[in-house]
mmCIF file of C-alpha atoms and ligand atoms in Angstrom:
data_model
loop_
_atom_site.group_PDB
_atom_site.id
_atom_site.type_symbol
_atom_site.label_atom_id
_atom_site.label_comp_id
_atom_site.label_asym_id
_atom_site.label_seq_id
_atom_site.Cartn_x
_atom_site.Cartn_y
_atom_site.Cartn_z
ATOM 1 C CA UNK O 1 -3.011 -19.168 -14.459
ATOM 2 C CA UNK O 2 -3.029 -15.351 -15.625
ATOM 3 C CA UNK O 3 -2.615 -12.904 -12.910
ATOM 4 C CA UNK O 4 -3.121 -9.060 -13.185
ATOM 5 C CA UNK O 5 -1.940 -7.053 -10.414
ATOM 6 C CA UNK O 6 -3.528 -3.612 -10.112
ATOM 7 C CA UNK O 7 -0.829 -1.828 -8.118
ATOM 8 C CA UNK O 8 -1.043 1.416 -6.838
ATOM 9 C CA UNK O 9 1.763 2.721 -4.289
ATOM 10 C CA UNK O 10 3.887 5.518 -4.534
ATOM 11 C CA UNK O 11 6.924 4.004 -3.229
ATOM 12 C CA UNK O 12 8.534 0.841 -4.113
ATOM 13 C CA UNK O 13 10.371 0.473 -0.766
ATOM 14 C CA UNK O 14 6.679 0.656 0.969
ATOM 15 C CA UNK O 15 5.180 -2.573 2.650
ATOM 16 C CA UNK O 16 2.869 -2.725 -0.377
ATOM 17 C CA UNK O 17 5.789 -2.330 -2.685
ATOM 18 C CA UNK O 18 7.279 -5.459 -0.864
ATOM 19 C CA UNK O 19 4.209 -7.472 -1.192
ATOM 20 C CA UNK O 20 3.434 -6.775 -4.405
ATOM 21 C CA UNK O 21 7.368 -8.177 -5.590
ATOM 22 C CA UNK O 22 6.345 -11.313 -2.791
ATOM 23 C CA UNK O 23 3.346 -11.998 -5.288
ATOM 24 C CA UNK O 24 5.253 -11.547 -8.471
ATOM 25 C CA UNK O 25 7.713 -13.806 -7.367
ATOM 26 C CA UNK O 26 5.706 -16.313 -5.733
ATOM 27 C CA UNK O 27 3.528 -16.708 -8.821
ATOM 28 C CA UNK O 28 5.869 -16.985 -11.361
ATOM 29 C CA UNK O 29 8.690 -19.564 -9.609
ATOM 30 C CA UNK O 30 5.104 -21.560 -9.286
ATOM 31 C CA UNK O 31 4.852 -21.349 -13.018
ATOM 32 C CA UNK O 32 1.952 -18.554 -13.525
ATOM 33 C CA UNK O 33 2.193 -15.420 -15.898
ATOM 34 C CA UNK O 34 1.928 -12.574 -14.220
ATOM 35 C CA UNK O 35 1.351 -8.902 -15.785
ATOM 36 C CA UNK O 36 1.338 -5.375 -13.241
ATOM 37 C CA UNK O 37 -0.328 -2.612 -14.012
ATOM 38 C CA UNK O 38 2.253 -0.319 -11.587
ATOM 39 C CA UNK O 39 0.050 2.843 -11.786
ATOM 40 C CA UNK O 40 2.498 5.503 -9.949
ATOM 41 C CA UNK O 41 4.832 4.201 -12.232
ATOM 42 C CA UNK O 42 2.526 4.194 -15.271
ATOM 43 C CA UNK O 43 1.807 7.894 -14.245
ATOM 44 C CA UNK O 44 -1.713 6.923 -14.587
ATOM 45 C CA UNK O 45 -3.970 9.640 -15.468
ATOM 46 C CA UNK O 46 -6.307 8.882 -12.733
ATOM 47 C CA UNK O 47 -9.798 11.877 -13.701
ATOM 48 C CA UNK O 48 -12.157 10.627 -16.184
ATOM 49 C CA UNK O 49 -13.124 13.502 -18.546
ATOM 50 C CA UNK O 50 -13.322 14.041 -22.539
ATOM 51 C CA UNK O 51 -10.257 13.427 -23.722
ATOM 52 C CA UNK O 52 -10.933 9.985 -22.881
ATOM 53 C CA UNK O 53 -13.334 9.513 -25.237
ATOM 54 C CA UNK O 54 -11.553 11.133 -28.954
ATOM 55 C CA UNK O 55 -14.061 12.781 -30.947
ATOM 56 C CA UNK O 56 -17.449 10.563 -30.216
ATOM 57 C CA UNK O 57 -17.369 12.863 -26.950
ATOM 58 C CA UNK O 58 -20.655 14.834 -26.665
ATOM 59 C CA UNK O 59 -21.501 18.366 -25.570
ATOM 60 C CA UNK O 60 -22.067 18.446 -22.836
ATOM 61 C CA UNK O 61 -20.469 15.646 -21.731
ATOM 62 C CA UNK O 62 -22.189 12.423 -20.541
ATOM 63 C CA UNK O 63 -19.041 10.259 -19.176
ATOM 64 C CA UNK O 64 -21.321 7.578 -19.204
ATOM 65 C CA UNK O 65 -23.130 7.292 -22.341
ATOM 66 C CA UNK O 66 -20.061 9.211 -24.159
ATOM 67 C CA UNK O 67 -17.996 5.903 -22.471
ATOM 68 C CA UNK O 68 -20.218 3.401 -23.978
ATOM 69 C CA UNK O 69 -20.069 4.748 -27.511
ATOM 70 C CA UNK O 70 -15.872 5.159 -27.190
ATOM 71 C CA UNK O 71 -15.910 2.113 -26.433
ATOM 72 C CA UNK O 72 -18.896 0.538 -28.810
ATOM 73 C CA UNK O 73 -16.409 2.681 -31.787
ATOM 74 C CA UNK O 74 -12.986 1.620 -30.497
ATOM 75 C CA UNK O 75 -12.164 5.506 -29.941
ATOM 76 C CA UNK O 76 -11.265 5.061 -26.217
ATOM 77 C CA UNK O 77 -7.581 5.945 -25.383
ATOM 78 C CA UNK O 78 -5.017 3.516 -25.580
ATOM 79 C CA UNK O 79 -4.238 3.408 -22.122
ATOM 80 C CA UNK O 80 -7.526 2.299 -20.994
ATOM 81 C CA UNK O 81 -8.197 -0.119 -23.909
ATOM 82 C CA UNK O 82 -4.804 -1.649 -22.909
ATOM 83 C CA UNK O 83 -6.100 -1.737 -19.268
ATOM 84 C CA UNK O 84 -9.430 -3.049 -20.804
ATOM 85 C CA UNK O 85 -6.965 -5.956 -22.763
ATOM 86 C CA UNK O 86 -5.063 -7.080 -19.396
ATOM 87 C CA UNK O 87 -8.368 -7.757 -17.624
ATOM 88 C CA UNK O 88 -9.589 -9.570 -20.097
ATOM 89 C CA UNK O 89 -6.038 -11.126 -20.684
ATOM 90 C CA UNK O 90 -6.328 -12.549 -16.763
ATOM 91 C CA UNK O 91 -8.143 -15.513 -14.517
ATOM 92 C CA UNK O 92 -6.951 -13.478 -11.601
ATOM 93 C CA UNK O 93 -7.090 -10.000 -10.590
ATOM 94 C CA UNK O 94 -5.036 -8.484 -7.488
ATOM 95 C CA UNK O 95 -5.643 -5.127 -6.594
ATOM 96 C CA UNK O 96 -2.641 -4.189 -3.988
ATOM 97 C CA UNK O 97 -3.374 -1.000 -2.383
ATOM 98 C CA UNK O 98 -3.004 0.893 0.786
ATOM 99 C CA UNK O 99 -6.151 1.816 2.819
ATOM 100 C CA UNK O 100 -6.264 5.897 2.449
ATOM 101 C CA UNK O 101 -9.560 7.364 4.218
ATOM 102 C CA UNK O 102 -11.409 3.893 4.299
ATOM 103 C CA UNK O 103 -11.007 3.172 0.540
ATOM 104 C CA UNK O 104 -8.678 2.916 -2.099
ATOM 105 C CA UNK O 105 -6.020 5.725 -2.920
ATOM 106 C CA UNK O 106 -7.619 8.413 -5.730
ATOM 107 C CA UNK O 107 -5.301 7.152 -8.373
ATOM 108 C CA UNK O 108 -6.777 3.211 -8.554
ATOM 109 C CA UNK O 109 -10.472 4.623 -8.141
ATOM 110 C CA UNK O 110 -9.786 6.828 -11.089
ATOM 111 C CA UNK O 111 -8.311 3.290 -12.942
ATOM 112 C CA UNK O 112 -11.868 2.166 -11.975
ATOM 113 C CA UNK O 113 -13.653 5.622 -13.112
ATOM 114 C CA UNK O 114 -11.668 5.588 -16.445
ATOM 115 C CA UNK O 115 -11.248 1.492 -17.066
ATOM 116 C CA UNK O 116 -14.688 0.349 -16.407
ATOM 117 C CA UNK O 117 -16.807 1.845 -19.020
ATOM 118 C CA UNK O 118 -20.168 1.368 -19.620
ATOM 119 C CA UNK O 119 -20.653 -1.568 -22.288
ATOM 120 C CA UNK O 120 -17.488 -3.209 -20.935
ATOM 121 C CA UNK O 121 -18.392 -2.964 -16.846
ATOM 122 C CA UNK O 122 -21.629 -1.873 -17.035
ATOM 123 C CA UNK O 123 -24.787 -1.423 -19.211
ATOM 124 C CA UNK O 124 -24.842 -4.883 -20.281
ATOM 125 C CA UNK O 125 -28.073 -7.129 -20.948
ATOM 126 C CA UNK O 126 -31.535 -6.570 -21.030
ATOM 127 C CA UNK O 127 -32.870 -3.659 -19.045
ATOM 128 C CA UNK O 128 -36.505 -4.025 -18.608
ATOM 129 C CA UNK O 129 -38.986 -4.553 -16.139
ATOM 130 C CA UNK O 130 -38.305 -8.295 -15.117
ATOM 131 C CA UNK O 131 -34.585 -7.563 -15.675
ATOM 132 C CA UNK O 132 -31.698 -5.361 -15.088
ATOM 133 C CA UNK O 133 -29.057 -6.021 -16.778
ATOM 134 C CA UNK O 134 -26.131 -8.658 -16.357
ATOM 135 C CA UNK O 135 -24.592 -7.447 -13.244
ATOM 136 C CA UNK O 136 -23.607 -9.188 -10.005
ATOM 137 C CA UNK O 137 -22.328 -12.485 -10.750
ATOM 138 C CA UNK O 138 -23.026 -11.485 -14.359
ATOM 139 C CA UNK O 139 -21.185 -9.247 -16.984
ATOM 140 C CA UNK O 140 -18.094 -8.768 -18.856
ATOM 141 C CA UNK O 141 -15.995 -10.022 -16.303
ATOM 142 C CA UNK O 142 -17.446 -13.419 -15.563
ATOM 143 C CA UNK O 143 -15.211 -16.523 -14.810
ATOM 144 C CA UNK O 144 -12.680 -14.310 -13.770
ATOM 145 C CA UNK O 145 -11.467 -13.859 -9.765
ATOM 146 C CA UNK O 146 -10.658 -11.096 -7.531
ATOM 147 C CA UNK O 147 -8.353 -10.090 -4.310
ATOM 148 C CA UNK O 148 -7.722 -7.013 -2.695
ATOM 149 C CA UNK O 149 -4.388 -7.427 -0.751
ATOM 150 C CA UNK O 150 -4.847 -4.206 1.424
ATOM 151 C CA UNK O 151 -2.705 -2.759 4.032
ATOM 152 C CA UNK O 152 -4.407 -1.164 6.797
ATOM 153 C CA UNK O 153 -3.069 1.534 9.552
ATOM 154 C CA UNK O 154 -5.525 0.605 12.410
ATOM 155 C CA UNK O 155 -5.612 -2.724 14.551
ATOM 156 C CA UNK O 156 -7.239 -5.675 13.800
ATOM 157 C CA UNK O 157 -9.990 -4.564 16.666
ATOM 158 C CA UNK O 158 -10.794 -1.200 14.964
ATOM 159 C CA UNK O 159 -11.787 -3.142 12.241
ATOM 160 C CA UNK O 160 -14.113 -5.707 14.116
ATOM 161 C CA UNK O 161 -17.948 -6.256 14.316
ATOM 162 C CA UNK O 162 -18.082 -3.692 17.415
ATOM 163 C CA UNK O 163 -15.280 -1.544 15.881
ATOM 164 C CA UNK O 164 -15.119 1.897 15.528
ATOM 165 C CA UNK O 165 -13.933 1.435 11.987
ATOM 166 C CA UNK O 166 -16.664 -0.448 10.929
ATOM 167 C CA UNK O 167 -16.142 -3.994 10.013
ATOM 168 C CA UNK O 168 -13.472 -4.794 7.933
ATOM 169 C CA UNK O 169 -15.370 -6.569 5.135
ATOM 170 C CA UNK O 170 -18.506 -3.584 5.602
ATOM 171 C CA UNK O 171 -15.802 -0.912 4.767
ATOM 172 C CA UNK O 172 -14.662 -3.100 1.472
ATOM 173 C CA UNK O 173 -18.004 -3.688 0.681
ATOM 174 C CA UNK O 174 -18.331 -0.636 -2.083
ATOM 175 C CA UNK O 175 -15.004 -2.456 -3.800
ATOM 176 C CA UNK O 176 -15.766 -5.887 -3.301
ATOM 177 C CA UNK O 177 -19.108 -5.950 -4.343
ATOM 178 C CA UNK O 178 -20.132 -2.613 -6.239
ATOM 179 C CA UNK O 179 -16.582 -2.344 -7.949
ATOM 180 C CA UNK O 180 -15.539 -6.184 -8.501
ATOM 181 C CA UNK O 181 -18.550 -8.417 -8.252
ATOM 182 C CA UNK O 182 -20.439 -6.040 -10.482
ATOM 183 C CA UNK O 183 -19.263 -6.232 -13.612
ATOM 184 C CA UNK O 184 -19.130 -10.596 -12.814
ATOM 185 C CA UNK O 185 -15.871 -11.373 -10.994
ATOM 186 C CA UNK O 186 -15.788 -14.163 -8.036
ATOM 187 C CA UNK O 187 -14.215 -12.115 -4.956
ATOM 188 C CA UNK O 188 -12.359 -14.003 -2.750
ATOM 189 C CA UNK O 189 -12.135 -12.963 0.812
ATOM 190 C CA UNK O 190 -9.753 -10.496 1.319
ATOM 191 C CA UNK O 191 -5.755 -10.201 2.655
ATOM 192 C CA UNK O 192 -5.580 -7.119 4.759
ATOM 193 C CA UNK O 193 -3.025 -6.601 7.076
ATOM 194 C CA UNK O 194 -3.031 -4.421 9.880
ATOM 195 C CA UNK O 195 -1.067 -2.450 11.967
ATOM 196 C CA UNK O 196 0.542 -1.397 8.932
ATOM 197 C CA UNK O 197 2.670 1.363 10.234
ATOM 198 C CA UNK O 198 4.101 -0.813 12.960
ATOM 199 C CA UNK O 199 5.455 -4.002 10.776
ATOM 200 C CA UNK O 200 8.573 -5.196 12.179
ATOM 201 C CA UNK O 201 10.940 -7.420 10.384
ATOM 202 C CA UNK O 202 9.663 -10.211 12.475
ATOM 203 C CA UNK O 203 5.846 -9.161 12.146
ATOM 204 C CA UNK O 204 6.858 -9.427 8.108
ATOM 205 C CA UNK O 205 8.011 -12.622 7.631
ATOM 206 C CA UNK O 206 4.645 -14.353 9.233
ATOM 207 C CA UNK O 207 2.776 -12.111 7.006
ATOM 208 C CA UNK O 208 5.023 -13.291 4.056
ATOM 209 C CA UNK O 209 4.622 -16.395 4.879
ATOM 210 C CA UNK O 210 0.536 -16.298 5.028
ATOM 211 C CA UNK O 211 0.644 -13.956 1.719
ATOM 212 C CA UNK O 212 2.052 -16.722 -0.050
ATOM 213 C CA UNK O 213 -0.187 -19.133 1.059
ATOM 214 C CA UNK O 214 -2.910 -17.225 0.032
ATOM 215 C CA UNK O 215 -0.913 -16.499 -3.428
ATOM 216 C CA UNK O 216 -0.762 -20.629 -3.952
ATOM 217 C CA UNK O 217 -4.332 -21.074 -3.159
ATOM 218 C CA UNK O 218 -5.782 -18.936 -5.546
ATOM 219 C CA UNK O 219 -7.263 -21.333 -7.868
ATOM 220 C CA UNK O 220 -9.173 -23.237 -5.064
ATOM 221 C CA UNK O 221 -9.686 -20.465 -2.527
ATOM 222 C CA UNK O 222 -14.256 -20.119 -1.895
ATOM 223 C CA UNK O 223 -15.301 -17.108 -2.950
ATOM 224 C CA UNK O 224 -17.487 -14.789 -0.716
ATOM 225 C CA UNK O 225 -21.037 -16.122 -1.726
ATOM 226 C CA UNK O 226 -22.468 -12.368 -2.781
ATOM 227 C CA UNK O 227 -26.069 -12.931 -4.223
ATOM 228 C CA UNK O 228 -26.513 -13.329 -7.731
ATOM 229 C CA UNK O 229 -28.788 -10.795 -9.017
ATOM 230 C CA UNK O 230 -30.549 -12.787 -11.313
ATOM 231 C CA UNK O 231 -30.873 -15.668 -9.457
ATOM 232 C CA UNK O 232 -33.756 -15.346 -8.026
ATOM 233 C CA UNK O 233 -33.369 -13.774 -4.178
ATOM 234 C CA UNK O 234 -34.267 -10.853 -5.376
ATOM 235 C CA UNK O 235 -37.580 -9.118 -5.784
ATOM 236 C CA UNK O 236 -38.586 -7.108 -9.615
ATOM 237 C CA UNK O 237 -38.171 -4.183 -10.404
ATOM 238 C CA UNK O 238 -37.540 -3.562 -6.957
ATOM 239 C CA UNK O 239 -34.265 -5.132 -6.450
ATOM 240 C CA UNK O 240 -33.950 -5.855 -2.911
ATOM 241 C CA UNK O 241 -33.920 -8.915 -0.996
ATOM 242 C CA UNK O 242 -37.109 -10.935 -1.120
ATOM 243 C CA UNK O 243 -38.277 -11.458 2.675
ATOM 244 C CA UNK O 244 -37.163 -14.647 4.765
ATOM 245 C CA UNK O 245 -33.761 -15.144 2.782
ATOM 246 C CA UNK O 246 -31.896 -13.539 5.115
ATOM 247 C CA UNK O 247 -30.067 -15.305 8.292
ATOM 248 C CA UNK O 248 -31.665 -14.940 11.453
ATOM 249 C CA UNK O 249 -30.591 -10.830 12.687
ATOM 250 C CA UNK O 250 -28.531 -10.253 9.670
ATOM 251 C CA UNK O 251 -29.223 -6.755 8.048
ATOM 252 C CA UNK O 252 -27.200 -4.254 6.439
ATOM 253 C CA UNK O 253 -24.030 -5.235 3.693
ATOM 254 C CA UNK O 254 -24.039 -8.892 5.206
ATOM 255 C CA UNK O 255 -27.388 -9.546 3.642
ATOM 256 C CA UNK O 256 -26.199 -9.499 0.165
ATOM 257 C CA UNK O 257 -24.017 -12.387 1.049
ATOM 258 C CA UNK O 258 -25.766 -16.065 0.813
HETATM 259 C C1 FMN F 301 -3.728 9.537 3.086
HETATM 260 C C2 FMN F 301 -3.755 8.405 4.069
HETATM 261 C C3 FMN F 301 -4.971 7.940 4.519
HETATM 262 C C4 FMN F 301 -5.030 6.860 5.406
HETATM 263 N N1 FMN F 301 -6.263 6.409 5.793
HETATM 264 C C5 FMN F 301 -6.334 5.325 6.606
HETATM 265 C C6 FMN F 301 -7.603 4.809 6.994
HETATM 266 O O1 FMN F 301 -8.656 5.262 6.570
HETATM 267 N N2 FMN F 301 -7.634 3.763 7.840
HETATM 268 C C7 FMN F 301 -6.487 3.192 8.333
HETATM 269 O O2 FMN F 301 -6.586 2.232 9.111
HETATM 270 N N3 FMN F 301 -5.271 3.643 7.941
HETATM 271 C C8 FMN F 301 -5.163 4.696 7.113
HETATM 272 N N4 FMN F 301 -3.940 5.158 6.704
HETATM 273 C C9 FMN F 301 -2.728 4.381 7.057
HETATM 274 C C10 FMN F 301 -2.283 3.498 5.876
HETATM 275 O O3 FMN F 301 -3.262 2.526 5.594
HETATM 276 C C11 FMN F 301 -0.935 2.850 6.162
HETATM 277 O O4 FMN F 301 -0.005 3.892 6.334
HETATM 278 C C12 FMN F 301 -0.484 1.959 5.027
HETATM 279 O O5 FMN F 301 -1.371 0.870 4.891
HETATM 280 C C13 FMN F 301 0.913 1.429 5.290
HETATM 281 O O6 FMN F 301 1.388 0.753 4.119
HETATM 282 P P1 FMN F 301 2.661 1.343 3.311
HETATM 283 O O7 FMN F 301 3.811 1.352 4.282
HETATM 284 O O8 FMN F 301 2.883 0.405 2.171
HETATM 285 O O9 FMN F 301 2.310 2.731 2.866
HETATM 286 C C14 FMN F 301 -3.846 6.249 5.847
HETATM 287 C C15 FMN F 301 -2.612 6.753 5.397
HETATM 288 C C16 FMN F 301 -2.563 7.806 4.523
HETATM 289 C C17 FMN F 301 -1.216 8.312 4.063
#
């Protein structure tokens, strides 16, 4: 197995830093190759603009259809066509992050802005009216898996149905499913860990411990079951759930999940 791990931490001495070496190590003493994408250390320029497109950029810019056409031409910057490369390279994708203001820290969402251009994440397919492209469960990215290992400062509670948070897998919801199962990866459910500010050595070791477990069971691991888009359960050109499909009292995020 091929794993990517999207890392993004400042520090290396951080709990994320430490599970980000557990999963390097697990993986590769169980035989995988394993590639990180470190992007503190990387110094990743993290704004999408211009310069990320060479000359086919227009004026005024269109970061969308000027991203297509660097990428249709092969004038997109190296360091995003290398980023491009990796997740292509990998069966598995781990994005290990910290959870800064209920999403991802600014320097992996501009890996996202910059890495997932349209033709490669996006635009793909037939746009017309009984379709809309190959997204969701569709796309570039297809046959590939996701994780987000994310460590979180609030309790588990905060994070529950009733919490005042949100839950836990509403407030991942724009990654999971708009970011990941977009452009056609299978998300697995994710490993967050809470309490984050408050790990003590003892508190690490069980999370270690279920970290690797999770790290070994990759490969057989049931992805959430987000709707396909093209499936069927959805209504044209409307795009939104076709009445009856949903669970008895379900509504919001949940009902994009079978
Ligand atoms: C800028 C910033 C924003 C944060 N936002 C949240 C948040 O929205 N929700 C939360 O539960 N914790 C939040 N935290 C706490 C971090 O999630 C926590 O410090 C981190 O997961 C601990 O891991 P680390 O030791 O590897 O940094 C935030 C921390 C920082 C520095």
């Amino acid at each position: 197995m091929k794993t990517l791990i999207v890392y993004a931490h400042p520090e290396p001495r951080s709990l994320n830093g430490s599970l980000k070496d557990l999963a390097v190590a697990t993986l590769e003493k169980a035989g995988h190759q394993v590639r990180v994408s470190d992007l503190y250390a990387m110094n990743w320029k993290a704004v999408a603009d211009a310069a990320d497109f060479g000359p086919s950029a227009s004026s005024p810019l269109n970061v969308g259809a000027d991203s297509g056409r660097a990428f249709d031409t092969g004038t997109l910057t190296p360091d995003i066509v290398a980023e491009q490369e990796k997740l292509l390279w990998a069966d598995v994708v781990i994005f290990q992050f910290p959870l800064w203001w209920y999403t991802m820290p600014a320097i992996l969402k501009g890996w996202v802005d910059r890495v997932f251009t349209a033709h490669f994440a996006h635009g793909i397919g037939e746009f017309s009216d009984v379709k809309y492209g190959d997204r969701f469960g569709e796309g570039t990215l297809a046959g590939r898996r996701a994780l987000l290992s994310v460590t979180v400062g609030g309790p588990e509670s905060h994070y529950a149905e009733r919490g005042i948070n949100g839950p836990i897998d509403d407030v991942l919801f724009p990654i999971n499913h708009g970011i990941l199962y977009f452009p056609g990866m299978e998300v697995l459910p994710p490993f967050v860990v809470h309490g984050a500010g408050r790990i003590t050595d003892e508190d690490y070791s069980v999370i270690a411990k279920a970290w690797e477990q999770r790290l070994l069971t990759l490969e057989s691991t049931e992805p959430i079951a987000f709707r396909p888009q093209n499936l069927g359960d959805y209504e044209m050109p409307s795009l939104t759930l076709k009445k009856g499909l949903e669970p008895e009292g379900r509504t919001g995020f949940g009902l994009h999940v079978r």
